[in-house]
DNA sequence: CGTATTTGACCCTG
DNA sequence: CAGGGTCAAATACG
């Protein structure tokens, strides 16, 4: 199973690093150019940082994959039985927690667009309902808990956690469990609450507002950080199913970031730009538009919402939703060879 | 009025 | 016992 992983990560690393290198060269040219623009430089810097950040994430996830490969195998061979206790159907809550433990088995790291006006991961066509929020130790921002809107009507057990990163203005989304609900246009069967598009749009809209409030600037102290920023074009990996055969997958969507906005906001409240042209695109479409080559600077600058990052790629990363460890073992650098 | 969100309490895990 | 995940009553919203 793991033989192709290294290759995929290696390719990803190469792409990211080459992109970073090329962008750095472009930045250098900009700096030497008499008609350089500060905005261009800022965008380049942000994009370069993005490449490095993704590279580091790939590195880490690769290492974790290697570390936990044996554990994964054991999980695959003996599904269930995650919680030896609470087998008795005493109380409903016990079953809930049994599921909780069983679900934290898989993760996938994906770049997601996040920012003003974006409802968490773009292309997340599912409807989510917030069921909790917790302050996490050591985290500036609370973590929000969502479950599938159709949990009751269709028994879909998919959940996700959304948390903003303290430093990089990034958004981390962890998906747990796989959707078993019928979504989108095919949702007519058996769903009591998702019959028409209009209603689902309402739900999505509310999810948008909720995510924004949670993630950015519902508190005044955050206003200064969230205004005058603009969503960084990003990409995401399609959440294909072929590498996660179980229902207990956990996806970790890590990192998207903002760029300094080119638009000044006069007001003290978050005034978000309109949804991007690819608001209606799913992740895969975004990725497909990328191609495998590095985006040119001209394209980046001419299309603020264009995707500037890596080509789409499926990789079954096993990564915990934790910050990158600076002491991460670098023997994995053999990937670069 | 139905549905979604908020939020404090509860429960499980390490 | 602390921290994290979930529940469920209260509240908000359309």
CSV table of C-alpha atoms (C1' of nucleotides) in Angstrom, one decimal:
chain,number,residue,atom,x,y,z
A,1,UNK,CA,0.0,0.0,0.0
A,2,UNK,CA,2.7,2.4,0.9
A,3,UNK,CA,4.9,2.1,-2.0
A,4,UNK,CA,3.2,4.8,-4.1
A,5,UNK,CA,3.0,7.2,-1.2
A,6,UNK,CA,6.6,8.2,-1.2
A,7,UNK,CA,6.5,8.9,-4.9
A,8,UNK,CA,3.5,11.0,-4.7
A,9,UNK,CA,4.9,13.0,-1.9
A,10,UNK,CA,8.1,13.4,-3.7
A,11,UNK,CA,6.4,14.8,-6.7
A,12,UNK,CA,4.4,17.1,-4.5
A,13,UNK,CA,7.5,18.3,-2.8
A,14,UNK,CA,9.2,18.9,-6.1
A,15,UNK,CA,6.3,20.8,-7.4
A,16,UNK,CA,6.0,23.0,-4.3
A,17,UNK,CA,9.7,23.7,-4.0
A,18,UNK,CA,10.0,24.4,-7.7
A,19,UNK,CA,7.1,26.7,-7.4
A,20,UNK,CA,8.7,28.4,-4.5
A,21,UNK,CA,12.0,28.7,-6.3
A,22,UNK,CA,10.3,30.2,-9.4
A,23,UNK,CA,8.3,32.6,-7.4
A,24,UNK,CA,11.4,33.6,-5.5
A,25,UNK,CA,13.1,34.4,-8.7
A,26,UNK,CA,10.1,36.4,-9.8
A,27,UNK,CA,10.2,38.3,-6.6
A,28,UNK,CA,13.9,38.9,-7.2
A,29,UNK,CA,13.1,40.3,-10.6
A,30,UNK,CA,10.4,42.4,-9.1
A,31,UNK,CA,12.7,43.9,-6.5
A,32,UNK,CA,15.2,44.7,-9.2
A,33,UNK,CA,12.6,46.2,-11.5
A,34,UNK,CA,12.2,49.9,-11.5
A,35,UNK,CA,8.5,49.6,-11.8
A,36,UNK,CA,8.0,47.1,-9.1
A,37,UNK,CA,4.8,47.2,-7.1
A,38,UNK,CA,4.5,46.5,-3.5
A,39,UNK,CA,1.3,44.6,-4.0
A,40,UNK,CA,3.0,42.3,-6.4
A,41,UNK,CA,5.8,41.6,-4.0
A,42,UNK,CA,3.4,41.0,-1.2
A,43,UNK,CA,1.6,38.5,-3.3
A,44,UNK,CA,4.8,36.8,-4.3
A,45,UNK,CA,6.0,36.6,-0.7
A,46,UNK,CA,2.7,35.1,0.4
A,47,UNK,CA,2.7,32.6,-2.4
A,48,UNK,CA,6.3,31.6,-1.6
A,49,UNK,CA,5.4,31.1,2.0
A,50,UNK,CA,2.5,29.1,1.0
A,51,UNK,CA,4.7,26.8,-1.0
A,52,UNK,CA,7.1,26.3,1.9
A,53,UNK,CA,4.3,25.7,4.3
A,54,UNK,CA,2.7,23.1,2.1
A,55,UNK,CA,6.1,21.5,1.6
A,56,UNK,CA,6.5,21.2,5.3
A,57,UNK,CA,3.1,19.8,5.7
A,58,UNK,CA,3.9,17.2,3.1
A,59,UNK,CA,7.1,16.3,4.9
A,60,UNK,CA,5.4,15.9,8.2
A,61,UNK,CA,2.5,13.9,6.8
A,62,UNK,CA,4.9,11.6,5.1
A,63,UNK,CA,6.8,11.0,8.3
A,64,UNK,CA,3.6,10.4,10.2
A,65,UNK,CA,2.5,8.1,7.5
A,66,UNK,CA,5.6,6.1,7.8
A,67,UNK,CA,5.4,6.1,11.6
A,68,UNK,CA,1.8,5.0,11.7
A,69,UNK,CA,1.7,2.6,8.8
A,70,UNK,CA,1.8,-0.4,11.0
A,71,UNK,CA,-0.9,1.0,13.2
A,72,UNK,CA,-3.1,1.6,10.2
A,73,UNK,CA,-2.6,-2.0,9.0
A,74,UNK,CA,-3.8,-3.2,12.3
A,75,UNK,CA,-6.8,-1.0,12.2
A,76,UNK,CA,-7.7,-2.2,8.8
A,77,UNK,CA,-7.4,-5.8,9.8
A,78,UNK,CA,-9.6,-5.4,12.8
A,79,UNK,CA,-12.2,-2.8,12.3
A,80,UNK,CA,-14.4,-1.8,15.2
A,81,UNK,CA,-13.6,-2.8,18.7
A,82,UNK,CA,-12.1,0.5,19.2
A,83,UNK,CA,-13.6,0.8,22.6
A,84,UNK,CA,-13.6,-2.3,24.7
A,85,UNK,CA,-15.6,-0.6,27.3
A,86,UNK,CA,-19.0,0.8,26.8
A,87,UNK,CA,-20.1,-2.2,24.9
A,88,UNK,CA,-23.3,-2.3,26.9
A,89,UNK,CA,-26.1,-0.2,25.5
A,90,UNK,CA,-26.5,1.5,28.8
A,91,UNK,CA,-26.9,5.0,27.7
A,92,UNK,CA,-26.9,6.6,24.3
A,93,UNK,CA,-24.0,8.8,25.2
A,94,UNK,CA,-21.7,5.9,25.7
A,95,UNK,CA,-22.3,4.8,22.2
A,96,UNK,CA,-21.5,8.3,21.0
A,97,UNK,CA,-18.1,8.3,22.6
A,98,UNK,CA,-17.4,4.9,21.3
A,99,UNK,CA,-17.9,6.3,17.8
A,100,UNK,CA,-15.7,9.2,18.6
A,101,UNK,CA,-12.7,7.0,19.3
A,102,UNK,CA,-13.3,4.8,16.3
A,103,UNK,CA,-13.4,7.7,14.0
A,104,UNK,CA,-10.0,9.1,14.6
A,105,UNK,CA,-8.2,6.9,12.3
A,106,UNK,CA,-7.7,8.6,9.0
A,107,UNK,CA,-6.7,12.0,8.1
A,108,UNK,CA,-6.0,13.8,4.9
A,109,UNK,CA,-4.3,17.0,4.4
A,110,UNK,CA,-5.8,19.3,1.8
A,111,UNK,CA,-5.4,22.9,0.9
A,112,UNK,CA,-8.6,24.7,1.2
A,113,UNK,CA,-9.6,28.2,0.4
A,114,UNK,CA,-10.7,30.0,3.4
A,115,UNK,CA,-11.3,33.6,4.0
A,116,UNK,CA,-13.8,36.3,3.9
A,117,UNK,CA,-16.9,35.2,2.2
A,118,UNK,CA,-15.9,31.6,1.9
A,119,UNK,CA,-17.7,29.0,3.8
A,120,UNK,CA,-14.8,27.0,5.0
A,121,UNK,CA,-13.5,24.7,2.4
A,122,UNK,CA,-14.6,25.7,-1.0
A,123,UNK,CA,-16.1,22.8,-2.8
A,124,UNK,CA,-17.4,21.2,0.3
A,125,UNK,CA,-20.8,20.6,-1.1
A,126,UNK,CA,-22.1,19.1,2.0
A,127,UNK,CA,-24.4,20.9,4.4
A,128,UNK,CA,-23.1,21.2,7.9
A,129,UNK,CA,-24.8,22.0,11.1
A,130,UNK,CA,-22.8,23.3,14.0
A,131,UNK,CA,-23.3,21.4,17.2
A,132,UNK,CA,-20.6,22.8,19.5
A,133,UNK,CA,-17.7,25.0,20.0
A,134,UNK,CA,-14.9,24.7,22.4
A,135,UNK,CA,-11.9,26.7,23.5
A,136,UNK,CA,-8.9,24.6,22.9
A,137,UNK,CA,-5.9,24.8,25.2
A,138,UNK,CA,-3.2,26.8,23.6
A,139,UNK,CA,-5.3,28.0,20.7
A,140,UNK,CA,-6.3,31.5,20.4
A,141,UNK,CA,-9.4,30.7,18.5
A,142,UNK,CA,-12.1,28.2,19.5
A,143,UNK,CA,-12.7,25.0,17.6
A,144,UNK,CA,-16.1,24.6,16.1
A,145,UNK,CA,-17.8,21.3,15.6
A,146,UNK,CA,-20.1,20.5,12.8
A,147,UNK,CA,-22.0,17.5,11.8
A,148,UNK,CA,-23.8,16.6,8.6
A,149,UNK,CA,-27.2,18.4,8.3
A,150,UNK,CA,-28.7,15.1,7.3
A,151,UNK,CA,-27.5,13.2,10.3
A,152,UNK,CA,-31.0,12.6,11.6
A,153,UNK,CA,-32.8,12.3,8.3
A,154,UNK,CA,-30.3,10.1,6.6
A,155,UNK,CA,-28.1,8.9,9.4
A,156,UNK,CA,-25.0,10.5,8.0
A,157,UNK,CA,-22.4,10.5,10.6
A,158,UNK,CA,-19.9,12.7,9.0
A,159,UNK,CA,-18.5,15.5,11.1
A,160,UNK,CA,-15.9,18.1,10.8
A,161,UNK,CA,-14.0,20.4,13.1
A,162,UNK,CA,-12.9,23.8,12.1
A,163,UNK,CA,-10.3,25.8,13.8
A,164,UNK,CA,-8.3,28.8,12.9
A,165,UNK,CA,-4.6,28.8,13.2
A,166,UNK,CA,-3.2,31.4,15.5
A,167,UNK,CA,-0.4,32.7,13.5
A,168,UNK,CA,-0.9,32.2,9.8
A,169,UNK,CA,-4.5,33.1,9.5
A,170,UNK,CA,-5.0,29.7,8.1
A,171,UNK,CA,-8.0,27.5,8.7
A,172,UNK,CA,-7.8,23.9,9.6
A,173,UNK,CA,-10.7,21.7,8.9
A,174,UNK,CA,-10.7,18.1,10.1
A,175,UNK,CA,-13.3,15.8,8.5
A,176,UNK,CA,-14.2,12.7,10.4
A,177,UNK,CA,-16.3,10.0,9.0
A,178,UNK,CA,-17.6,9.7,5.5
A,179,UNK,CA,-20.8,11.1,4.2
A,180,UNK,CA,-23.4,8.5,3.7
A,181,UNK,CA,-26.1,11.1,2.9
A,182,UNK,CA,-27.4,11.8,-0.5
A,183,UNK,CA,-26.4,15.3,-1.3
A,184,UNK,CA,-26.9,17.9,-4.0
A,185,UNK,CA,-29.3,17.1,-6.8
A,186,UNK,CA,-29.7,13.5,-5.8
A,187,UNK,CA,-30.8,14.3,-2.4
A,188,UNK,CA,-34.5,13.9,-3.0
A,189,UNK,CA,-34.7,10.3,-1.9
A,190,UNK,CA,-35.4,9.8,1.7
A,191,UNK,CA,-34.5,13.2,3.0
A,192,UNK,CA,-37.1,15.0,4.9
A,193,UNK,CA,-35.3,18.3,5.0
A,194,UNK,CA,-33.2,18.6,1.9
A,195,UNK,CA,-35.7,18.4,-0.9
A,196,UNK,CA,-35.3,21.6,-2.7
A,197,UNK,CA,-32.4,23.7,-3.8
A,198,UNK,CA,-33.6,26.8,-2.2
A,199,UNK,CA,-33.7,25.3,1.2
A,200,UNK,CA,-30.2,23.9,0.8
A,201,UNK,CA,-29.0,27.3,-0.3
A,202,UNK,CA,-30.4,28.8,2.9
A,203,UNK,CA,-28.6,26.2,4.9
A,204,UNK,CA,-25.4,26.9,3.1
A,205,UNK,CA,-25.8,30.6,3.6
A,206,UNK,CA,-26.1,30.1,7.2
A,207,UNK,CA,-23.1,27.9,7.3
A,208,UNK,CA,-21.2,30.6,5.6
A,209,UNK,CA,-22.1,33.1,8.1
A,210,UNK,CA,-21.4,30.8,10.9
A,211,UNK,CA,-18.0,29.8,9.7
A,212,UNK,CA,-17.1,33.4,9.1
A,213,UNK,CA,-18.2,34.4,12.6
A,214,UNK,CA,-16.4,31.6,14.1
A,215,UNK,CA,-13.2,31.8,12.1
A,216,UNK,CA,-12.4,35.4,11.8
A,217,UNK,CA,-14.0,38.4,13.3
A,218,UNK,CA,-16.9,37.9,15.5
A,219,UNK,CA,-14.9,39.5,18.2
A,220,UNK,CA,-13.7,43.0,17.9
A,221,UNK,CA,-10.1,42.2,18.7
A,222,UNK,CA,-10.1,40.2,15.5
A,223,UNK,CA,-11.3,43.0,13.3
A,224,UNK,CA,-8.0,44.4,12.8
A,225,UNK,CA,-6.7,41.1,11.5
A,226,UNK,CA,-9.6,40.1,9.4
A,227,UNK,CA,-10.3,43.3,7.6
A,228,UNK,CA,-8.1,44.3,4.7
A,229,UNK,CA,-7.4,40.8,3.9
A,230,UNK,CA,-8.3,38.9,0.8
A,231,UNK,CA,-8.6,35.2,0.3
A,232,UNK,CA,-5.5,33.7,-1.0
A,233,UNK,CA,-6.1,31.6,-4.0
A,234,UNK,CA,-5.7,28.1,-3.1
A,235,UNK,CA,-6.4,24.6,-4.1
A,236,UNK,CA,-7.7,21.5,-2.5
A,237,UNK,CA,-7.3,17.9,-3.0
A,238,UNK,CA,-10.4,16.0,-4.0
A,239,UNK,CA,-11.7,13.9,-1.3
A,240,UNK,CA,-11.9,10.8,-3.3
A,241,UNK,CA,-12.8,7.6,-1.7
A,242,UNK,CA,-10.5,5.1,-3.2
A,243,UNK,CA,-7.8,5.3,-0.6
A,244,UNK,CA,-10.0,5.3,2.4
A,245,UNK,CA,-12.1,2.3,2.3
A,246,UNK,CA,-13.7,2.7,5.7
A,247,UNK,CA,-16.3,5.0,7.0
A,248,UNK,CA,-14.1,6.2,9.7
A,249,UNK,CA,-12.0,8.6,7.7
A,250,UNK,CA,-10.7,11.7,9.1
A,251,UNK,CA,-9.7,14.5,6.7
A,252,UNK,CA,-7.5,17.3,7.8
A,253,UNK,CA,-7.8,20.3,5.7
A,254,UNK,CA,-5.0,22.5,6.6
A,255,UNK,CA,-4.0,25.9,5.7
A,256,UNK,CA,-5.2,28.5,3.4
A,257,UNK,CA,-4.1,32.0,3.9
A,258,UNK,CA,-4.8,35.6,3.3
A,259,UNK,CA,-3.0,38.1,1.3
A,260,UNK,CA,-3.0,41.7,2.1
A,261,UNK,CA,-6.0,43.2,0.5
A,262,UNK,CA,-5.8,45.6,-2.3
A,263,UNK,CA,-9.0,47.1,-1.1
A,264,UNK,CA,-9.3,49.3,1.9
A,265,UNK,CA,-12.2,48.8,4.2
A,266,UNK,CA,-13.5,51.9,5.6
A,267,UNK,CA,-15.8,50.3,8.0
A,268,UNK,CA,-14.9,48.6,11.2
A,269,UNK,CA,-16.8,45.5,10.4
A,270,UNK,CA,-15.8,42.7,8.1
A,271,UNK,CA,-16.9,43.5,4.7
A,272,UNK,CA,-16.2,40.5,2.6
A,273,UNK,CA,-15.6,40.5,-1.1
A,274,UNK,CA,-18.1,38.6,-3.1
A,275,UNK,CA,-17.7,35.0,-3.5
A,276,UNK,CA,-15.2,33.9,-6.0
A,277,UNK,CA,-16.0,32.9,-9.5
A,278,UNK,CA,-15.2,29.4,-8.5
A,279,UNK,CA,-17.5,29.4,-5.6
A,280,UNK,CA,-19.6,26.9,-7.5
A,281,UNK,CA,-16.7,24.8,-8.5
A,282,UNK,CA,-15.8,21.8,-6.6
A,283,UNK,CA,-12.3,21.1,-5.5
A,284,UNK,CA,-11.6,18.8,-8.3
A,285,UNK,CA,-12.5,21.3,-10.9
A,286,UNK,CA,-10.2,23.8,-9.3
A,287,UNK,CA,-7.4,21.4,-9.3
A,288,UNK,CA,-8.0,20.4,-12.8
A,289,UNK,CA,-7.7,24.0,-13.9
A,290,UNK,CA,-4.3,24.2,-12.4
A,291,UNK,CA,-2.4,21.9,-14.7
A,292,UNK,CA,0.8,20.5,-13.4
A,293,UNK,CA,3.0,23.5,-14.2
A,294,UNK,CA,3.7,26.4,-12.0
A,295,UNK,CA,1.3,29.2,-12.4
A,296,UNK,CA,2.8,32.2,-13.9
A,297,UNK,CA,3.0,35.4,-12.0
A,298,UNK,CA,1.0,37.2,-14.7
A,299,UNK,CA,-1.8,34.8,-14.2
A,300,UNK,CA,-1.6,35.1,-10.5
A,301,UNK,CA,-1.8,38.8,-10.6
A,302,UNK,CA,-4.4,39.1,-13.3
A,303,UNK,CA,-6.8,36.8,-11.7
A,304,UNK,CA,-6.9,37.3,-8.0
A,305,UNK,CA,-9.1,34.3,-7.5
A,306,UNK,CA,-7.2,32.0,-9.7
A,307,UNK,CA,-5.6,29.0,-8.2
A,308,UNK,CA,-1.9,29.4,-7.7
A,309,UNK,CA,-0.9,26.4,-5.9
A,310,UNK,CA,-0.1,22.9,-6.6
A,311,UNK,CA,-1.9,20.6,-9.1
A,312,UNK,CA,-4.5,18.5,-7.7
A,313,UNK,CA,-3.2,15.3,-6.3
A,314,UNK,CA,-4.7,12.5,-4.3
A,315,UNK,CA,-2.6,11.4,-1.5
A,316,UNK,CA,-3.6,9.5,1.5
A,317,UNK,CA,-1.8,11.5,4.0
A,318,UNK,CA,-2.0,10.4,7.5
A,319,UNK,CA,-1.6,13.5,9.5
A,320,UNK,CA,-2.7,14.7,12.8
A,321,UNK,CA,-4.2,18.1,12.9
A,322,UNK,CA,-1.3,19.6,14.8
A,323,UNK,CA,1.0,22.3,14.0
A,324,UNK,CA,4.2,21.6,12.2
A,325,UNK,CA,6.9,20.5,14.5
A,326,UNK,CA,10.1,22.4,13.8
A,327,UNK,CA,12.1,19.4,15.2
A,328,UNK,CA,10.6,17.2,12.6
A,329,UNK,CA,13.1,14.5,11.5
A,330,UNK,CA,14.5,15.5,8.2
A,331,UNK,CA,15.8,12.2,7.0
A,332,UNK,CA,12.8,12.3,4.8
A,333,UNK,CA,14.7,14.7,2.7
A,334,UNK,CA,15.8,11.8,0.6
A,335,UNK,CA,12.6,12.6,-1.2
A,336,UNK,CA,14.4,15.4,-2.9
A,337,UNK,CA,17.0,13.3,-4.5
B,1,DC,C1',-43.3,27.7,13.4
B,2,DG,C1',-39.5,25.1,11.9
B,3,DT,C1',-34.7,25.0,11.7
B,4,DA,C1',-30.0,26.4,12.9
B,5,DT,C1',-26.9,28.3,16.3
B,6,DT,C1',-25.2,29.2,20.9
B,7,DT,C1',-23.4,27.8,25.1
B,8,DG,C1',-23.1,25.6,29.5
B,9,DA,C1',-23.0,21.0,31.3
B,10,DC,C1',-21.9,16.4,30.8
B,11,DC,C1',-19.1,12.5,29.7
B,12,DC,C1',-15.0,10.0,28.0
B,13,DT,C1',-10.1,9.5,27.4
B,14,DG,C1',-5.4,9.8,28.6
C,1,DC,C1',-8.0,15.7,36.9
C,2,DA,C1',-7.6,18.3,32.6
C,3,DG,C1',-8.8,18.6,28.0
C,4,DG,C1',-11.6,17.5,24.2
C,5,DG,C1',-16.0,16.0,22.1
C,6,DT,C1',-21.0,15.9,22.4
C,7,DC,C1',-25.5,16.9,24.2
C,8,DA,C1',-29.5,19.6,24.7
C,9,DA,C1',-32.0,23.6,26.4
C,10,DA,C1',-32.3,28.3,25.2
C,11,DT,C1',-32.1,31.5,21.7
C,12,DA,C1',-32.0,33.5,17.1
C,13,DC,C1',-33.5,33.7,12.5
C,14,DG,C1',-36.2,33.5,8.3
